mmCIF file of C-alpha atoms in Angstrom:
data_model
loop_
_atom_site.group_PDB
_atom_site.id
_atom_site.type_symbol
_atom_site.label_atom_id
_atom_site.label_comp_id
_atom_site.label_asym_id
_atom_site.label_seq_id
_atom_site.Cartn_x
_atom_site.Cartn_y
_atom_site.Cartn_z
ATOM 1 C CA MET A 215 -4.457 -5.978 30.513
ATOM 2 C CA ALA A 216 -2.020 -8.810 29.970
ATOM 3 C CA CYS A 217 -0.375 -6.934 27.138
ATOM 4 C CA PHE A 218 0.595 -4.091 29.404
ATOM 5 C CA ASP A 219 1.982 -6.485 32.004
ATOM 6 C CA SER A 220 4.043 -8.533 29.564
ATOM 7 C CA CYS A 221 5.438 -5.671 27.492
ATOM 8 C CA GLN A 222 7.079 -3.811 30.392
ATOM 9 C CA CYS A 223 6.919 -0.545 28.409
ATOM 10 C CA LEU A 224 4.367 1.043 30.690
ATOM 11 C CA GLY A 225 6.294 0.504 33.898
ATOM 12 C CA GLU A 226 8.248 3.327 35.467
ATOM 13 C CA ARG A 227 9.031 4.676 31.997
ATOM 14 C CA GLY A 228 5.293 5.160 31.468
ATOM 15 C CA GLN A 229 4.565 8.014 29.131
ATOM 16 C CA ARG A 230 8.192 8.375 28.013
ATOM 17 C CA SER A 231 8.519 4.898 26.507
ATOM 18 C CA ILE A 232 8.115 5.894 22.882
ATOM 19 C CA LEU A 233 9.819 9.256 23.346
ATOM 20 C CA TYR A 234 13.068 7.693 24.483
ATOM 21 C CA SER A 235 13.055 4.396 22.612
ATOM 22 C CA ILE A 236 12.415 6.003 19.228
ATOM 23 C CA LEU A 237 14.739 8.966 19.590
ATOM 24 C CA LYS A 238 17.516 6.817 21.020
ATOM 25 C CA ASN A 239 17.631 4.842 17.792
ATOM 26 C CA ASP A 240 16.935 7.611 15.310
ATOM 27 C CA ASN A 241 19.172 10.435 16.495
ATOM 28 C CA GLN A 242 21.369 10.756 13.429
ATOM 29 C CA PRO A 243 21.482 14.308 12.073
ATOM 30 C CA ASN A 244 19.114 15.032 9.223
ATOM 31 C CA GLN A 245 21.394 15.433 6.216
ATOM 32 C CA HIS A 246 19.152 17.977 4.602
ATOM 33 C CA SER A 247 18.382 20.171 7.592
ATOM 34 C CA GLN A 248 22.053 20.367 8.612
ATOM 35 C CA GLY A 249 23.618 20.410 5.188
ATOM 36 C CA ARG A 250 21.670 23.249 3.648
ATOM 37 C CA ALA A 251 18.532 25.290 4.102
ATOM 38 C CA ARG A 252 15.497 23.798 2.461
ATOM 39 C CA LEU A 253 13.202 25.799 0.277
ATOM 40 C CA ALA A 254 9.492 25.240 0.185
ATOM 41 C CA VAL A 255 8.574 23.005 -2.715
ATOM 42 C CA PRO A 256 5.421 23.797 -4.670
ATOM 43 C CA GLN A 257 2.796 21.097 -4.445
ATOM 44 C CA GLN A 258 2.005 19.049 -7.514
ATOM 45 C CA GLN A 259 -1.581 18.494 -8.465
ATOM 46 C CA ALA A 260 -2.553 14.960 -9.371
ATOM 47 C CA CYS A 261 -3.610 14.566 -12.980
ATOM 48 C CA SER A 262 -7.213 13.493 -13.467
ATOM 49 C CA CYS A 263 -6.225 11.129 -16.260
ATOM 50 C CA GLY A 264 -3.278 9.695 -14.330
ATOM 51 C CA SER A 265 -5.191 6.648 -13.125
ATOM 52 C CA LYS A 266 -5.116 5.230 -16.664
ATOM 53 C CA LYS A 267 -1.472 5.994 -17.359
ATOM 54 C CA LYS A 268 1.242 3.612 -16.214
ATOM 55 C CA VAL A 269 4.740 4.741 -15.339
ATOM 56 C CA VAL A 270 8.060 3.105 -14.453
ATOM 57 C CA LEU A 271 11.276 4.414 -12.963
ATOM 58 C CA ARG A 272 13.481 6.312 -15.368
ATOM 59 C CA SER A 273 16.642 5.051 -13.616
ATOM 60 C CA PRO A 274 15.582 1.769 -11.968
ATOM 61 C CA GLN A 275 19.064 0.558 -11.010
ATOM 62 C CA THR A 276 19.949 3.716 -9.100
ATOM 63 C CA THR A 277 16.535 4.295 -7.557
ATOM 64 C CA CYS A 278 15.885 0.662 -6.577
ATOM 65 C CA LYS A 279 19.302 0.492 -4.909
ATOM 66 C CA ALA A 280 18.564 3.646 -2.920
ATOM 67 C CA ALA A 281 15.089 2.359 -1.959
ATOM 68 C CA SER A 282 16.515 -1.000 -0.850
ATOM 69 C CA ALA A 283 19.082 0.748 1.336
ATOM 70 C CA ALA A 284 16.339 2.932 2.803
ATOM 71 C CA LEU A 285 14.225 -0.149 3.544
ATOM 72 C CA LEU A 286 17.124 -1.824 5.361
ATOM 73 C CA LYS A 287 17.631 1.340 7.393
ATOM 74 C CA THR A 288 13.912 1.500 8.154
ATOM 75 C CA LEU A 289 13.739 -2.111 9.353
ATOM 76 C CA LYS A 290 16.823 -1.560 11.503
ATOM 77 C CA PHE A 291 15.102 1.417 13.103
ATOM 78 C CA VAL A 292 11.992 -0.658 13.793
ATOM 79 C CA LYS A 293 13.937 -3.524 15.371
ATOM 80 C CA ASN A 294 15.735 -1.112 17.714
ATOM 81 C CA VAL A 295 12.548 0.399 19.153
ATOM 82 C CA LEU A 296 12.297 -1.085 22.640
ATOM 83 C CA CYS A 297 8.522 -1.209 22.874
ATOM 84 C CA PHE A 298 8.335 -2.909 19.485
ATOM 85 C CA ARG A 299 10.771 -5.625 20.546
ATOM 86 C CA GLU A 300 8.684 -6.366 23.626
ATOM 87 C CA LEU A 301 5.551 -7.024 21.594
ATOM 88 C CA PRO A 302 4.552 -10.598 20.699
ATOM 89 C CA VAL A 303 6.197 -11.820 17.504
ATOM 90 C CA GLU A 304 2.808 -12.093 15.806
ATOM 91 C CA ASP A 305 2.107 -8.421 16.463
ATOM 92 C CA GLN A 306 5.600 -7.442 15.309
ATOM 93 C CA LEU A 307 5.042 -9.147 11.958
ATOM 94 C CA GLN A 308 1.599 -7.594 11.538
ATOM 95 C CA LEU A 309 2.915 -4.110 12.237
ATOM 96 C CA VAL A 310 5.847 -4.497 9.830
ATOM 97 C CA ARG A 311 3.724 -5.913 7.032
ATOM 98 C CA ASN A 312 1.207 -3.101 7.325
ATOM 99 C CA SER A 313 3.586 -0.175 7.790
ATOM 100 C CA TRP A 314 6.784 -0.977 5.846
ATOM 101 C CA ALA A 315 5.780 0.933 2.703
ATOM 102 C CA GLN A 316 4.731 4.097 4.524
ATOM 103 C CA LEU A 317 7.803 3.957 6.760
ATOM 104 C CA LEU A 318 9.962 3.516 3.668
ATOM 105 C CA VAL A 319 8.488 6.557 1.920
ATOM 106 C CA LEU A 320 8.932 8.534 5.145
ATOM 107 C CA GLY A 321 12.561 7.389 5.238
ATOM 108 C CA MET A 322 12.996 8.421 1.609
ATOM 109 C CA ALA A 323 11.773 11.885 2.537
ATOM 110 C CA GLN A 324 14.222 12.072 5.430
ATOM 111 C CA ASP A 325 17.145 10.842 3.304
ATOM 112 C CA LEU A 326 16.228 13.105 0.375
ATOM 113 C CA ILE A 327 15.689 10.243 -2.071
ATOM 114 C CA ASP A 328 13.956 11.608 -5.139
ATOM 115 C CA PHE A 329 13.115 9.742 -8.343
ATOM 116 C CA GLU A 330 11.921 10.304 -11.879
ATOM 117 C CA THR A 331 9.449 8.230 -13.873
ATOM 118 C CA MET A 332 8.460 7.780 -17.488
ATOM 119 C CA GLU A 333 5.373 6.392 -19.158
ATOM 120 C CA THR A 334 5.404 2.758 -20.170
ATOM 121 C CA PRO A 335 5.658 2.352 -23.951
ATOM 122 C CA GLU A 336 2.462 1.540 -25.797
ATOM 123 C CA LEU A 337 2.178 -0.478 -28.978
ATOM 124 C CA SER A 338 1.755 1.590 -32.127
ATOM 125 C CA MET A 339 -1.368 1.248 -34.266
ATOM 126 C CA LEU A 340 0.586 -0.818 -36.826
ATOM 127 C CA GLN A 341 1.859 -3.155 -34.104
ATOM 128 C CA ASN A 342 -1.680 -3.581 -32.806
ATOM 129 C CA ILE A 343 -2.893 -4.512 -36.293
ATOM 130 C CA LEU A 344 -0.047 -6.947 -36.924
ATOM 131 C CA THR A 345 -0.321 -8.544 -33.479
ATOM 132 C CA SER A 346 -3.085 -11.133 -33.264
ATOM 133 C CA GLY A 347 -4.123 -14.315 -31.485
ATOM 134 C CA GLN A 348 -2.181 -15.645 -28.532
ATOM 135 C CA GLY A 349 0.758 -13.399 -29.232
ATOM 136 C CA ARG A 350 -1.456 -10.376 -28.877
ATOM 137 C CA GLN A 351 -2.880 -11.622 -25.588
ATOM 138 C CA GLU A 352 0.571 -12.324 -24.176
ATOM 139 C CA THR A 353 1.831 -8.890 -25.259
ATOM 140 C CA ALA A 354 -1.170 -7.152 -23.744
ATOM 141 C CA HIS A 355 -0.734 -9.132 -20.530
ATOM 142 C CA GLY A 356 2.918 -8.162 -20.373
ATOM 143 C CA ARG A 357 2.127 -4.487 -20.803
ATOM 144 C CA SER A 358 -0.592 -4.561 -18.165
ATOM 145 C CA GLY A 359 1.860 -6.023 -15.659
ATOM 146 C CA GLN A 360 4.363 -3.225 -16.159
ATOM 147 C CA GLY A 361 4.387 0.047 -14.262
ATOM 148 C CA VAL A 362 2.106 1.594 -11.672
ATOM 149 C CA SER A 363 -0.591 4.237 -11.822
ATOM 150 C CA LEU A 364 0.658 7.750 -12.498
ATOM 151 C CA THR A 365 -1.879 9.083 -9.994
ATOM 152 C CA ASP A 366 -0.429 6.889 -7.242
ATOM 153 C CA VAL A 367 3.101 8.002 -8.079
ATOM 154 C CA GLN A 368 1.994 11.632 -7.990
ATOM 155 C CA GLY A 369 0.677 10.976 -4.484
ATOM 156 C CA ILE A 370 4.117 9.770 -3.383
ATOM 157 C CA LYS A 371 5.810 12.762 -4.990
ATOM 158 C CA MET A 372 3.353 15.174 -3.372
ATOM 159 C CA PHE A 373 4.097 13.678 0.040
ATOM 160 C CA LEU A 374 7.866 13.949 -0.467
ATOM 161 C CA ASN A 375 7.511 17.566 -1.541
ATOM 162 C CA LYS A 376 5.275 18.234 1.461
ATOM 163 C CA CYS A 377 7.945 16.930 3.840
ATOM 164 C CA TRP A 378 10.745 18.847 2.146
ATOM 165 C CA GLY A 379 8.698 22.020 2.169
ATOM 166 C CA LEU A 380 8.051 21.667 5.924
ATOM 167 C CA ASP A 381 11.763 21.138 6.654
ATOM 168 C CA ILE A 382 10.960 18.335 9.101
ATOM 169 C CA SER A 383 13.573 17.787 11.808
ATOM 170 C CA THR A 384 15.124 14.479 12.865
ATOM 171 C CA LYS A 385 13.006 14.305 16.014
ATOM 172 C CA GLU A 386 9.818 15.080 14.126
ATOM 173 C CA TYR A 387 10.607 12.285 11.674
ATOM 174 C CA ALA A 388 11.103 9.936 14.626
ATOM 175 C CA TYR A 389 7.698 10.753 16.127
ATOM 176 C CA LEU A 390 6.036 10.401 12.706
ATOM 177 C CA LYS A 391 7.609 6.960 12.329
ATOM 178 C CA GLY A 392 6.216 5.953 15.707
ATOM 179 C CA ALA A 393 2.742 7.125 14.733
ATOM 180 C CA ILE A 394 2.894 5.048 11.543
ATOM 181 C CA LEU A 395 4.500 1.935 13.050
ATOM 182 C CA PHE A 396 2.131 1.550 15.996
ATOM 183 C CA ASN A 397 -1.126 1.230 14.089
ATOM 184 C CA PRO A 398 -3.926 -0.166 16.306
ATOM 185 C CA ASP A 399 -6.374 -0.492 13.398
ATOM 186 C CA ILE A 400 -4.782 -3.731 12.184
ATOM 187 C CA ALA A 401 -6.992 -6.753 12.702
ATOM 188 C CA GLU A 402 -5.953 -9.656 14.960
ATOM 189 C CA LEU A 403 -3.440 -7.731 17.057
ATOM 190 C CA ARG A 404 -2.926 -9.349 20.462
ATOM 191 C CA CYS A 405 -1.902 -6.090 22.155
ATOM 192 C CA GLN A 406 -4.200 -3.732 20.305
ATOM 193 C CA SER A 407 -4.942 -1.457 23.271
ATOM 194 C CA TYR A 408 -1.265 -1.174 24.144
ATOM 195 C CA ILE A 409 -0.328 -0.367 20.549
ATOM 196 C CA GLN A 410 -3.061 2.271 20.476
ATOM 197 C CA ALA A 411 -1.514 3.806 23.599
ATOM 198 C CA LEU A 412 1.906 3.873 21.925
ATOM 199 C CA GLN A 413 0.500 5.645 18.891
ATOM 200 C CA GLY A 414 -1.165 8.164 21.180
ATOM 201 C CA GLU A 415 2.170 8.768 22.894
ATOM 202 C CA ALA A 416 3.801 9.426 19.530
ATOM 203 C CA HIS A 417 1.143 11.996 18.633
ATOM 204 C CA GLN A 418 1.413 13.657 22.034
ATOM 205 C CA ALA A 419 5.215 13.739 21.972
ATOM 206 C CA LEU A 420 5.166 15.273 18.496
ATOM 207 C CA ASN A 421 2.691 17.934 19.579
ATOM 208 C CA GLU A 422 4.710 18.822 22.683
ATOM 209 C CA TYR A 423 7.951 18.994 20.707
ATOM 210 C CA VAL A 424 6.389 21.257 18.075
ATOM 211 C CA GLN A 425 4.959 23.596 20.730
ATOM 212 C CA VAL A 426 8.453 24.086 22.149
ATOM 213 C CA THR A 427 10.457 24.354 18.923
ATOM 214 C CA HIS A 428 7.916 26.176 16.710
ATOM 215 C CA ARG A 429 6.187 28.557 19.096
ATOM 216 C CA ARG A 430 5.571 31.099 16.352
ATOM 217 C CA ASP A 431 3.906 28.566 14.077
ATOM 218 C CA ALA A 432 0.622 27.560 15.675
ATOM 219 C CA THR A 433 -0.288 25.442 12.644
ATOM 220 C CA ARG A 434 2.895 23.330 12.589
ATOM 221 C CA PHE A 435 1.338 20.262 14.231
ATOM 222 C CA THR A 436 -1.673 20.461 11.921
ATOM 223 C CA LYS A 437 0.601 20.593 8.878
ATOM 224 C CA LEU A 438 2.498 17.513 10.094
ATOM 225 C CA PHE A 439 -0.786 15.701 10.737
ATOM 226 C CA ILE A 440 -1.898 16.494 7.192
ATOM 227 C CA ALA A 441 1.377 15.004 5.966
ATOM 228 C CA LEU A 442 0.595 11.878 8.017
ATOM 229 C CA SER A 443 -2.799 11.611 6.336
ATOM 230 C CA MET A 444 -1.141 11.866 2.926
ATOM 231 C CA LEU A 445 1.338 9.173 3.921
ATOM 232 C CA ARG A 446 -1.368 6.780 5.121
ATOM 233 C CA SER A 447 -3.076 6.999 1.725
ATOM 234 C CA ILE A 448 -0.022 5.575 -0.066
ATOM 235 C CA ASN A 449 -0.627 2.021 -1.293
ATOM 236 C CA ALA A 450 1.964 -0.601 -0.353
ATOM 237 C CA ASN A 451 1.436 -2.461 -3.640
ATOM 238 C CA VAL A 452 2.337 0.696 -5.547
ATOM 239 C CA VAL A 453 5.533 1.143 -3.532
ATOM 240 C CA ALA A 454 6.478 -2.497 -4.088
ATOM 241 C CA GLY A 455 5.665 -2.330 -7.793
ATOM 242 C CA LEU A 456 7.591 0.873 -8.358
ATOM 243 C CA PHE A 457 10.723 0.370 -6.264
ATOM 244 C CA PHE A 458 11.135 -3.404 -5.861
ATOM 245 C CA LYS A 459 9.410 -5.299 -8.669
ATOM 246 C CA PRO A 460 12.174 -4.295 -11.151
ATOM 247 C CA VAL A 461 14.598 -6.101 -8.821
ATOM 248 C CA ILE A 462 12.693 -8.993 -7.221
ATOM 249 C CA GLY A 463 10.276 -9.740 -10.073
ATOM 250 C CA THR A 464 7.508 -12.069 -8.924
ATOM 251 C CA VAL A 465 8.989 -12.718 -5.478
ATOM 252 C CA SER A 466 6.513 -11.935 -2.701
ATOM 253 C CA MET A 467 7.243 -8.707 -0.833
ATOM 254 C CA ASN A 468 6.321 -10.467 2.405
ATOM 255 C CA GLU A 469 9.062 -13.026 1.768
ATOM 256 C CA LEU A 470 11.566 -10.255 1.134
ATOM 257 C CA LEU A 471 10.525 -8.430 4.299
ATOM 258 C CA LEU A 472 10.939 -11.557 6.416
ATOM 259 C CA GLU A 473 14.361 -12.215 4.942
ATOM 260 C CA MET A 474 15.516 -8.638 5.503
ATOM 261 C CA PHE A 475 13.930 -8.340 8.941
ATOM 262 C CA TYR A 476 15.283 -11.549 10.448
#
């Protein structure tokens, strides 16, 4: 295919393209795995009534700053992946727009960025009685635009705890990032088959690495794949609403991504 010819990634490097290009640019020591031993974190169960509850960050200034720094680091990683740079610009933008949130949460797990939330305040019964007409509609509209679903936030927290409990290494994080970044299921990709091959390489490289480094744990790859499934279920709008809306307000996340990426 033309995509394979133009991208150069499947030349002599062949099957090692993603192995070397990703690890070359993500070989910094994992702070957590080198700094101290990690204990398994008990999994949180999502609350059945959480879909109705809205939450916001308890410390938005601190958490949003950490998330912004993690996003910059994530985009820098993406730009330094050789096979990504050799894709058409249109495909690069599509991949970034569709994977930035999941890559960010994965980066938060790697950098040990945790956060706390609190429920958004509700009007008291007296305030509801006293509020009427247009003022009431504006107040209700303002409340509905604040916060994100508690259930969605619990999903993010469960994924972070899953990663910390597995004590994922730097190389494993790199392969997981490749599997998320090169998503062939995005519509209108020019090099869809090539991107699918890159994702397959990431999965294969992860499996081979796990077989060598975790010989006594035959279920290690399966556990990491389950973590990937959890990550793919995280909604980008939730991530944007939780970590960036307090800072950028009504600014489009796509505009922010373009500004940060280029």
